[in-house]
Amino acid sequence: EVQLVESGGVVVQQGGSLRLSCAASGFIFDDYTMLWVRQAPGKGLEWVSLITWDGGATYYADSVKGRFTISRDNSKNSLNLQMTSLRTEDTALYYCVKGGMEMATITWFDNWGQGTLVTVSS
Amino acid sequence: DFVMTQSPDSLAVSLGGRATINCKSSQSVLFSSNNKNYLAWYQQKPGQPPKLLIYWASTRESGVPDRFSGSGSGTDFTLTISSLQAEDAAVYYCQQYYSIPPYTFGQGTKLEIK
């Protein structure tokens, strides 16, 4: 069974930094693109970032480019999101997400964690 | 960027009835070389993460009841839920994965069961 467990969400002041982590299990981690998707309170889904299965390529939403950095450690089956220069509009539930197709960047999302809440206060 | 627009924003359908949710993409998500539509549907119940229902516009994810079906091609897609059950009450999202970045979602459609 695929499990994705996020951690690291806290209340942080505007301008601050935070590191989110996701522990993955139940699948061959280094075969899949991994992503972060966020959801502001009461709002819809917004894709944030992705990293390919080998860590060779990363992509970011314009709203976080230059402030967030995605990384993965395939030896530890872990995914991370380093967040800096946080803004109040970054307040959201951050989901760790698994790509649906092996070794594919362009893919649907087939498994989601429960999410970790990041609150940026002013 | 591809803009995904769902309609309606919300709907209420009777138990046992049929719900139809539409999704329109600002550009075609049909890849001509493999004739596949790069569109997925997700269900999100309150307090839960989204759950994949359908990919390639019409392929049901393993374990998803056959009451859920996806159709359409190019820019216009439909999620149909037949024989509605109480547990189908949720917000439904479409998503394109044809052109990234960014992956883009529709705004969501809230389904209420009467």
PDB file of C-alpha atoms in Angstrom:
ATOM      1  CA  GLU A   1       0.000   0.000   0.000  1.00  0.00           C
ATOM      2  CA  VAL A   2       1.330   3.419  -0.984  1.00  0.00           C
ATOM      3  CA  GLN A   3       1.844   5.751   1.968  1.00  0.00           C
ATOM      4  CA  LEU A   4       2.874   9.386   1.807  1.00  0.00           C
ATOM      5  CA  VAL A   5       3.331  11.105   5.148  1.00  0.00           C
ATOM      6  CA  GLU A   6       4.045  14.816   5.216  1.00  0.00           C
ATOM      7  CA  SER A   7       5.584  16.742   8.092  1.00  0.00           C
ATOM      8  CA  GLY A   8       6.981  20.154   8.873  1.00  0.00           C
ATOM      9  CA  GLY A   9       3.940  22.365   8.627  1.00  0.00           C
ATOM     10  CA  VAL A  10       3.812  25.064  11.303  1.00  0.00           C
ATOM     11  CA  VAL A  11       2.854  28.685  11.864  1.00  0.00           C
ATOM     12  CA  VAL A  12       5.617  30.932  10.551  1.00  0.00           C
ATOM     13  CA  GLN A  13       5.980  34.665  10.180  1.00  0.00           C
ATOM     14  CA  GLN A  14       5.854  36.393   6.836  1.00  0.00           C
ATOM     15  CA  GLY A  15       9.339  36.402   5.326  1.00  0.00           C
ATOM     16  CA  GLY A  16      10.329  33.286   7.190  1.00  0.00           C
ATOM     17  CA  SER A  17      11.492  29.886   6.006  1.00  0.00           C
ATOM     18  CA  LEU A  18      10.261  26.354   6.406  1.00  0.00           C
ATOM     19  CA  ARG A  19      11.147  22.863   5.226  1.00  0.00           C
ATOM     20  CA  LEU A  20       8.464  20.310   4.479  1.00  0.00           C
ATOM     21  CA  SER A  21       9.215  16.623   4.242  1.00  0.00           C
ATOM     22  CA  CYS A  22       7.379  13.615   2.910  1.00  0.00           C
ATOM     23  CA  ALA A  23       8.177  10.013   3.810  1.00  0.00           C
ATOM     24  CA  ALA A  24       7.144   7.597   1.087  1.00  0.00           C
ATOM     25  CA  SER A  25       6.615   3.860   1.251  1.00  0.00           C
ATOM     26  CA  GLY A  26       4.846   1.047  -0.527  1.00  0.00           C
ATOM     27  CA  PHE A  27       6.263   1.654  -3.999  1.00  0.00           C
ATOM     28  CA  ILE A  28       9.579   1.931  -5.813  1.00  0.00           C
ATOM     29  CA  PHE A  29      10.228   5.553  -4.958  1.00  0.00           C
ATOM     30  CA  ASP A  30      12.948   6.226  -7.498  1.00  0.00           C
ATOM     31  CA  ASP A  31      10.704   5.158 -10.386  1.00  0.00           C
ATOM     32  CA  TYR A  32       8.242   8.012  -9.972  1.00  0.00           C
ATOM     33  CA  THR A  33       7.995  11.747 -10.366  1.00  0.00           C
ATOM     34  CA  MET A  34       6.944  13.347  -7.091  1.00  0.00           C
ATOM     35  CA  LEU A  35       5.089  16.599  -6.618  1.00  0.00           C
ATOM     36  CA  TRP A  36       3.760  19.094  -4.124  1.00  0.00           C
ATOM     37  CA  VAL A  37       0.236  20.417  -4.503  1.00  0.00           C
ATOM     38  CA  ARG A  38      -1.315  22.934  -2.122  1.00  0.00           C
ATOM     39  CA  GLN A  39      -4.788  23.956  -1.145  1.00  0.00           C
ATOM     40  CA  ALA A  40      -5.521  27.238   0.578  1.00  0.00           C
ATOM     41  CA  PRO A  41      -8.306  27.087   3.183  1.00  0.00           C
ATOM     42  CA  GLY A  42     -11.649  26.680   1.438  1.00  0.00           C
ATOM     43  CA  LYS A  43     -10.056  26.947  -2.009  1.00  0.00           C
ATOM     44  CA  GLY A  44      -9.135  24.705  -4.909  1.00  0.00           C
ATOM     45  CA  LEU A  45      -6.002  22.788  -5.809  1.00  0.00           C
ATOM     46  CA  GLU A  46      -2.791  24.464  -6.953  1.00  0.00           C
ATOM     47  CA  TRP A  47       0.205  22.567  -8.274  1.00  0.00           C
ATOM     48  CA  VAL A  48       3.411  23.870  -6.634  1.00  0.00           C
ATOM     49  CA  SER A  49       6.398  21.860  -7.824  1.00  0.00           C
ATOM     50  CA  LEU A  50       7.619  18.599  -9.241  1.00  0.00           C
ATOM     51  CA  ILE A  51      10.834  16.629  -9.332  1.00  0.00           C
ATOM     52  CA  THR A  52      11.538  13.817 -11.749  1.00  0.00           C
ATOM     53  CA  TRP A  53      12.200  10.268 -10.554  1.00  0.00           C
ATOM     54  CA  ASP A  54      15.978  10.713 -10.731  1.00  0.00           C
ATOM     55  CA  GLY A  55      16.019  14.261  -9.431  1.00  0.00           C
ATOM     56  CA  GLY A  56      17.326  15.375 -12.795  1.00  0.00           C
ATOM     57  CA  ALA A  57      14.704  18.008 -13.425  1.00  0.00           C
ATOM     58  CA  THR A  58      12.542  20.262 -11.303  1.00  0.00           C
ATOM     59  CA  TYR A  59       9.659  22.576 -12.145  1.00  0.00           C
ATOM     60  CA  TYR A  60       7.868  25.260 -10.175  1.00  0.00           C
ATOM     61  CA  ALA A  61       4.683  27.244 -10.327  1.00  0.00           C
ATOM     62  CA  ASP A  62       5.349  30.898 -11.112  1.00  0.00           C
ATOM     63  CA  SER A  63       3.919  31.819  -7.707  1.00  0.00           C
ATOM     64  CA  VAL A  64       6.758  30.052  -5.879  1.00  0.00           C
ATOM     65  CA  LYS A  65       9.629  30.157  -8.389  1.00  0.00           C
ATOM     66  CA  GLY A  66      12.803  31.492  -6.829  1.00  0.00           C
ATOM     67  CA  ARG A  67      11.460  31.000  -3.294  1.00  0.00           C
ATOM     68  CA  PHE A  68      10.798  27.252  -3.045  1.00  0.00           C
ATOM     69  CA  THR A  69      13.185  24.385  -3.761  1.00  0.00           C
ATOM     70  CA  ILE A  70      12.081  20.794  -4.225  1.00  0.00           C
ATOM     71  CA  SER A  71      14.487  17.930  -3.611  1.00  0.00           C
ATOM     72  CA  ARG A  72      14.451  14.201  -3.031  1.00  0.00           C
ATOM     73  CA  ASP A  73      16.634  11.570  -1.437  1.00  0.00           C
ATOM     74  CA  ASN A  74      16.010   8.290  -3.202  1.00  0.00           C
ATOM     75  CA  SER A  75      18.161   6.400  -0.703  1.00  0.00           C
ATOM     76  CA  LYS A  76      15.746   7.453   2.046  1.00  0.00           C
ATOM     77  CA  ASN A  77      12.496   7.499   0.042  1.00  0.00           C
ATOM     78  CA  SER A  78      11.959  11.095   0.997  1.00  0.00           C
ATOM     79  CA  LEU A  79      10.746  14.253  -0.696  1.00  0.00           C
ATOM     80  CA  ASN A  80      11.375  17.775   0.568  1.00  0.00           C
ATOM     81  CA  LEU A  81      10.232  21.293  -0.085  1.00  0.00           C
ATOM     82  CA  GLN A  82      12.378  24.151   1.166  1.00  0.00           C
ATOM     83  CA  MET A  83      10.269  27.281   1.417  1.00  0.00           C
ATOM     84  CA  THR A  84      11.781  30.746   1.867  1.00  0.00           C
ATOM     85  CA  SER A  85      10.518  34.324   1.795  1.00  0.00           C
ATOM     86  CA  LEU A  86       7.120  33.052   2.818  1.00  0.00           C
ATOM     87  CA  ARG A  87       4.077  35.181   2.109  1.00  0.00           C
ATOM     88  CA  THR A  88       0.628  35.147   3.655  1.00  0.00           C
ATOM     89  CA  GLU A  89      -0.710  33.783   0.358  1.00  0.00           C
ATOM     90  CA  ASP A  90       1.432  30.659   0.858  1.00  0.00           C
ATOM     91  CA  THR A  91      -0.876  29.654   3.702  1.00  0.00           C
ATOM     92  CA  ALA A  92      -2.263  26.277   2.667  1.00  0.00           C
ATOM     93  CA  LEU A  93      -2.406  22.563   3.204  1.00  0.00           C
ATOM     94  CA  TYR A  94       0.547  21.107   1.334  1.00  0.00           C
ATOM     95  CA  TYR A  95       0.099  17.654  -0.162  1.00  0.00           C
ATOM     96  CA  CYS A  96       2.872  15.270  -1.147  1.00  0.00           C
ATOM     97  CA  VAL A  97       1.771  13.581  -4.354  1.00  0.00           C
ATOM     98  CA  LYS A  98       2.978  10.639  -6.417  1.00  0.00           C
ATOM     99  CA  GLY A  99       2.947  10.646 -10.183  1.00  0.00           C
ATOM    100  CA  GLY A 100       0.881   7.921 -11.782  1.00  0.00           C
ATOM    101  CA  MET A 101       3.214   6.699 -14.508  1.00  0.00           C
ATOM    102  CA  GLU A 102       6.649   5.217 -14.020  1.00  0.00           C
ATOM    103  CA  MET A 103       9.491   7.445 -15.173  1.00  0.00           C
ATOM    104  CA  ALA A 104       7.159  10.037 -16.605  1.00  0.00           C
ATOM    105  CA  THR A 105       7.122  13.761 -16.010  1.00  0.00           C
ATOM    106  CA  ILE A 106       3.796  14.235 -17.737  1.00  0.00           C
ATOM    107  CA  THR A 107       1.398  12.210 -15.648  1.00  0.00           C
ATOM    108  CA  TRP A 108      -1.711  12.176 -13.544  1.00  0.00           C
ATOM    109  CA  PHE A 109      -1.461  12.053  -9.753  1.00  0.00           C
ATOM    110  CA  ASP A 110      -2.418   8.702  -8.281  1.00  0.00           C
ATOM    111  CA  ASN A 111      -1.645   8.952  -4.578  1.00  0.00           C
ATOM    112  CA  TRP A 112      -1.859  11.877  -2.166  1.00  0.00           C
ATOM    113  CA  GLY A 113      -0.732  12.259   1.416  1.00  0.00           C
ATOM    114  CA  GLN A 114      -2.985  13.716   4.110  1.00  0.00           C
ATOM    115  CA  GLY A 115      -1.235  17.058   3.888  1.00  0.00           C
ATOM    116  CA  THR A 116       0.668  19.311   6.272  1.00  0.00           C
ATOM    117  CA  LEU A 117      -0.646  22.769   7.142  1.00  0.00           C
ATOM    118  CA  VAL A 118       1.523  25.820   6.621  1.00  0.00           C
ATOM    119  CA  THR A 119       0.241  29.059   8.092  1.00  0.00           C
ATOM    120  CA  VAL A 120       2.077  32.278   7.309  1.00  0.00           C
ATOM    121  CA  SER A 121       1.167  35.063   9.686  1.00  0.00           C
ATOM    122  CA  SER A 122       1.596  38.760   9.094  1.00  0.00           C
TER     123      SER A 122
ATOM    124  CA  ASP B   1      -1.078  28.280 -19.429  1.00  0.00           C
ATOM    125  CA  PHE B   2      -4.015  25.959 -19.951  1.00  0.00           C
ATOM    126  CA  VAL B   3      -7.126  27.218 -18.172  1.00  0.00           C
ATOM    127  CA  MET B   4      -9.584  24.567 -17.025  1.00  0.00           C
ATOM    128  CA  THR B   5     -13.148  25.707 -16.460  1.00  0.00           C
ATOM    129  CA  GLN B   6     -15.699  23.472 -14.807  1.00  0.00           C
ATOM    130  CA  SER B   7     -19.464  23.776 -14.849  1.00  0.00           C
ATOM    131  CA  PRO B   8     -21.544  23.999 -12.856  1.00  0.00           C
ATOM    132  CA  ASP B   9     -19.829  25.276  -9.716  1.00  0.00           C
ATOM    133  CA  SER B  10     -22.246  23.231  -7.657  1.00  0.00           C
ATOM    134  CA  LEU B  11     -25.144  20.877  -8.159  1.00  0.00           C
ATOM    135  CA  ALA B  12     -27.608  18.899  -6.088  1.00  0.00           C
ATOM    136  CA  VAL B  13     -28.835  15.565  -7.395  1.00  0.00           C
ATOM    137  CA  SER B  14     -31.184  13.033  -5.867  1.00  0.00           C
ATOM    138  CA  LEU B  15     -29.969   9.780  -4.376  1.00  0.00           C
ATOM    139  CA  GLY B  16     -29.940   7.186  -7.150  1.00  0.00           C
ATOM    140  CA  GLY B  17     -29.856   9.869  -9.822  1.00  0.00           C
ATOM    141  CA  ARG B  18     -27.196  10.900 -12.300  1.00  0.00           C
ATOM    142  CA  ALA B  19     -24.743  13.766 -11.990  1.00  0.00           C
ATOM    143  CA  THR B  20     -22.925  15.358 -14.904  1.00  0.00           C
ATOM    144  CA  ILE B  21     -19.938  17.636 -14.439  1.00  0.00           C
ATOM    145  CA  ASN B  22     -18.324  19.429 -17.340  1.00  0.00           C
ATOM    146  CA  CYS B  23     -14.756  20.548 -17.847  1.00  0.00           C
ATOM    147  CA  LYS B  24     -13.539  22.767 -20.648  1.00  0.00           C
ATOM    148  CA  SER B  25      -9.903  23.349 -21.465  1.00  0.00           C
ATOM    149  CA  SER B  26      -8.681  26.581 -23.052  1.00  0.00           C
ATOM    150  CA  GLN B  27      -6.632  24.488 -25.496  1.00  0.00           C
ATOM    151  CA  SER B  28      -6.839  20.948 -26.721  1.00  0.00           C
ATOM    152  CA  VAL B  29      -5.365  18.287 -24.447  1.00  0.00           C
ATOM    153  CA  LEU B  30      -5.507  15.647 -27.171  1.00  0.00           C
ATOM    154  CA  PHE B  31      -2.060  14.467 -28.225  1.00  0.00           C
ATOM    155  CA  SER B  32      -2.383  13.458 -31.855  1.00  0.00           C
ATOM    156  CA  SER B  33       0.526  11.024 -31.946  1.00  0.00           C
ATOM    157  CA  ASN B  34      -1.078   8.640 -29.451  1.00  0.00           C
ATOM    158  CA  ASN B  35      -4.685   9.846 -29.640  1.00  0.00           C
ATOM    159  CA  LYS B  36      -4.847  10.268 -25.865  1.00  0.00           C
ATOM    160  CA  ASN B  37      -6.483  13.060 -23.936  1.00  0.00           C
ATOM    161  CA  TYR B  38      -4.268  14.209 -21.093  1.00  0.00           C
ATOM    162  CA  LEU B  39      -7.054  14.832 -18.598  1.00  0.00           C
ATOM    163  CA  ALA B  40      -7.756  13.438 -15.134  1.00  0.00           C
ATOM    164  CA  TRP B  41     -10.614  13.674 -12.645  1.00  0.00           C
ATOM    165  CA  TYR B  42     -10.320  13.721  -8.859  1.00  0.00           C
ATOM    166  CA  GLN B  43     -12.798  13.467  -6.003  1.00  0.00           C
ATOM    167  CA  GLN B  44     -12.236  15.275  -2.710  1.00  0.00           C
ATOM    168  CA  LYS B  45     -14.414  14.603   0.299  1.00  0.00           C
ATOM    169  CA  PRO B  46     -14.408  16.985   3.277  1.00  0.00           C
ATOM    170  CA  GLY B  47     -11.274  16.658   5.389  1.00  0.00           C
ATOM    171  CA  GLN B  48      -9.653  14.238   2.954  1.00  0.00           C
ATOM    172  CA  PRO B  49      -7.031  14.546   0.236  1.00  0.00           C
ATOM    173  CA  PRO B  50      -8.106  14.284  -3.376  1.00  0.00           C
ATOM    174  CA  LYS B  51      -8.533  10.811  -4.825  1.00  0.00           C
ATOM    175  CA  LEU B  52      -7.830   9.930  -8.441  1.00  0.00           C
ATOM    176  CA  LEU B  53     -10.919   8.710 -10.255  1.00  0.00           C
ATOM    177  CA  ILE B  54     -10.088   8.814 -13.957  1.00  0.00           C
ATOM    178  CA  TYR B  55      -7.087   9.447 -16.204  1.00  0.00           C
ATOM    179  CA  TRP B  56      -6.643   9.595 -19.985  1.00  0.00           C
ATOM    180  CA  ALA B  57     -10.086  11.219 -19.814  1.00  0.00           C
ATOM    181  CA  SER B  58     -11.915   7.902 -19.588  1.00  0.00           C
ATOM    182  CA  THR B  59      -9.736   5.261 -17.897  1.00  0.00           C
ATOM    183  CA  ARG B  60     -11.045   4.434 -14.458  1.00  0.00           C
ATOM    184  CA  GLU B  61      -8.442   4.078 -11.716  1.00  0.00           C
ATOM    185  CA  SER B  62      -8.285   0.667 -10.090  1.00  0.00           C
ATOM    186  CA  GLY B  63     -10.929   0.283  -7.394  1.00  0.00           C
ATOM    187  CA  VAL B  64     -13.137   3.131  -8.611  1.00  0.00           C
ATOM    188  CA  PRO B  65     -16.757   1.990  -9.031  1.00  0.00           C
ATOM    189  CA  ASP B  66     -18.019   1.765 -12.607  1.00  0.00           C
ATOM    190  CA  ARG B  67     -20.710   4.292 -11.669  1.00  0.00           C
ATOM    191  CA  PHE B  68     -18.010   6.849 -12.451  1.00  0.00           C
ATOM    192  CA  SER B  69     -17.280   7.440 -16.108  1.00  0.00           C
ATOM    193  CA  GLY B  70     -15.368  10.024 -18.085  1.00  0.00           C
ATOM    194  CA  SER B  71     -15.880  11.097 -21.656  1.00  0.00           C
ATOM    195  CA  GLY B  72     -14.953  13.792 -24.129  1.00  0.00           C
ATOM    196  CA  SER B  73     -12.031  14.770 -26.291  1.00  0.00           C
ATOM    197  CA  GLY B  74      -9.996  17.792 -27.271  1.00  0.00           C
ATOM    198  CA  THR B  75     -11.284  20.625 -25.133  1.00  0.00           C
ATOM    199  CA  ASP B  76     -14.595  19.362 -23.731  1.00  0.00           C
ATOM    200  CA  PHE B  77     -14.939  16.650 -21.117  1.00  0.00           C
ATOM    201  CA  THR B  78     -17.594  15.198 -18.847  1.00  0.00           C
ATOM    202  CA  LEU B  79     -17.565  13.247 -15.619  1.00  0.00           C
ATOM    203  CA  THR B  80     -20.764  11.273 -15.155  1.00  0.00           C
ATOM    204  CA  ILE B  81     -21.742   9.646 -11.893  1.00  0.00           C
ATOM    205  CA  SER B  82     -24.718   7.335 -12.156  1.00  0.00           C
ATOM    206  CA  SER B  83     -26.798   5.663  -9.441  1.00  0.00           C
ATOM    207  CA  LEU B  84     -25.650   8.317  -6.993  1.00  0.00           C
ATOM    208  CA  GLN B  85     -24.810   7.188  -3.484  1.00  0.00           C
ATOM    209  CA  ALA B  86     -24.641   9.335  -0.370  1.00  0.00           C
ATOM    210  CA  GLU B  87     -20.869   8.842  -0.256  1.00  0.00           C
ATOM    211  CA  ASP B  88     -20.481  10.527  -3.648  1.00  0.00           C
ATOM    212  CA  ALA B  89     -21.026  13.931  -2.045  1.00  0.00           C
ATOM    213  CA  ALA B  90     -17.724  15.684  -2.665  1.00  0.00           C
ATOM    214  CA  VAL B  91     -15.919  18.303  -4.693  1.00  0.00           C
ATOM    215  CA  TYR B  92     -14.758  17.094  -8.103  1.00  0.00           C
ATOM    216  CA  TYR B  93     -11.786  18.516  -9.988  1.00  0.00           C
ATOM    217  CA  CYS B  94     -10.561  18.058 -13.526  1.00  0.00           C
ATOM    218  CA  GLN B  95      -6.862  18.483 -14.322  1.00  0.00           C
ATOM    219  CA  GLN B  96      -4.821  18.677 -17.482  1.00  0.00           C
ATOM    220  CA  TYR B  97      -1.385  17.119 -17.732  1.00  0.00           C
ATOM    221  CA  TYR B  98      -0.854  17.807 -21.446  1.00  0.00           C
ATOM    222  CA  SER B  99       1.289  20.884 -21.081  1.00  0.00           C
ATOM    223  CA  ILE B 100       3.458  21.365 -18.028  1.00  0.00           C
ATOM    224  CA  PRO B 101       4.495  23.381 -16.251  1.00  0.00           C
ATOM    225  CA  PRO B 102       2.122  24.192 -14.844  1.00  0.00           C
ATOM    226  CA  TYR B 103      -0.281  21.366 -14.193  1.00  0.00           C
ATOM    227  CA  THR B 104      -3.667  23.074 -13.963  1.00  0.00           C
ATOM    228  CA  PHE B 105      -6.895  22.147 -12.255  1.00  0.00           C
ATOM    229  CA  GLY B 106     -10.447  23.272 -12.729  1.00  0.00           C
ATOM    230  CA  GLN B 107     -11.948  25.356  -9.951  1.00  0.00           C
ATOM    231  CA  GLY B 108     -13.935  22.395  -8.615  1.00  0.00           C
ATOM    232  CA  THR B 109     -17.576  21.366  -8.671  1.00  0.00           C
ATOM    233  CA  LYS B 110     -19.384  20.661  -5.417  1.00  0.00           C
ATOM    234  CA  LEU B 111     -21.845  17.794  -5.611  1.00  0.00           C
ATOM    235  CA  GLU B 112     -24.600  17.531  -3.027  1.00  0.00           C
ATOM    236  CA  ILE B 113     -26.848  14.497  -2.734  1.00  0.00           C
ATOM    237  CA  LYS B 114     -30.494  15.295  -2.081  1.00  0.00           C
TER     238      LYS B 114
END
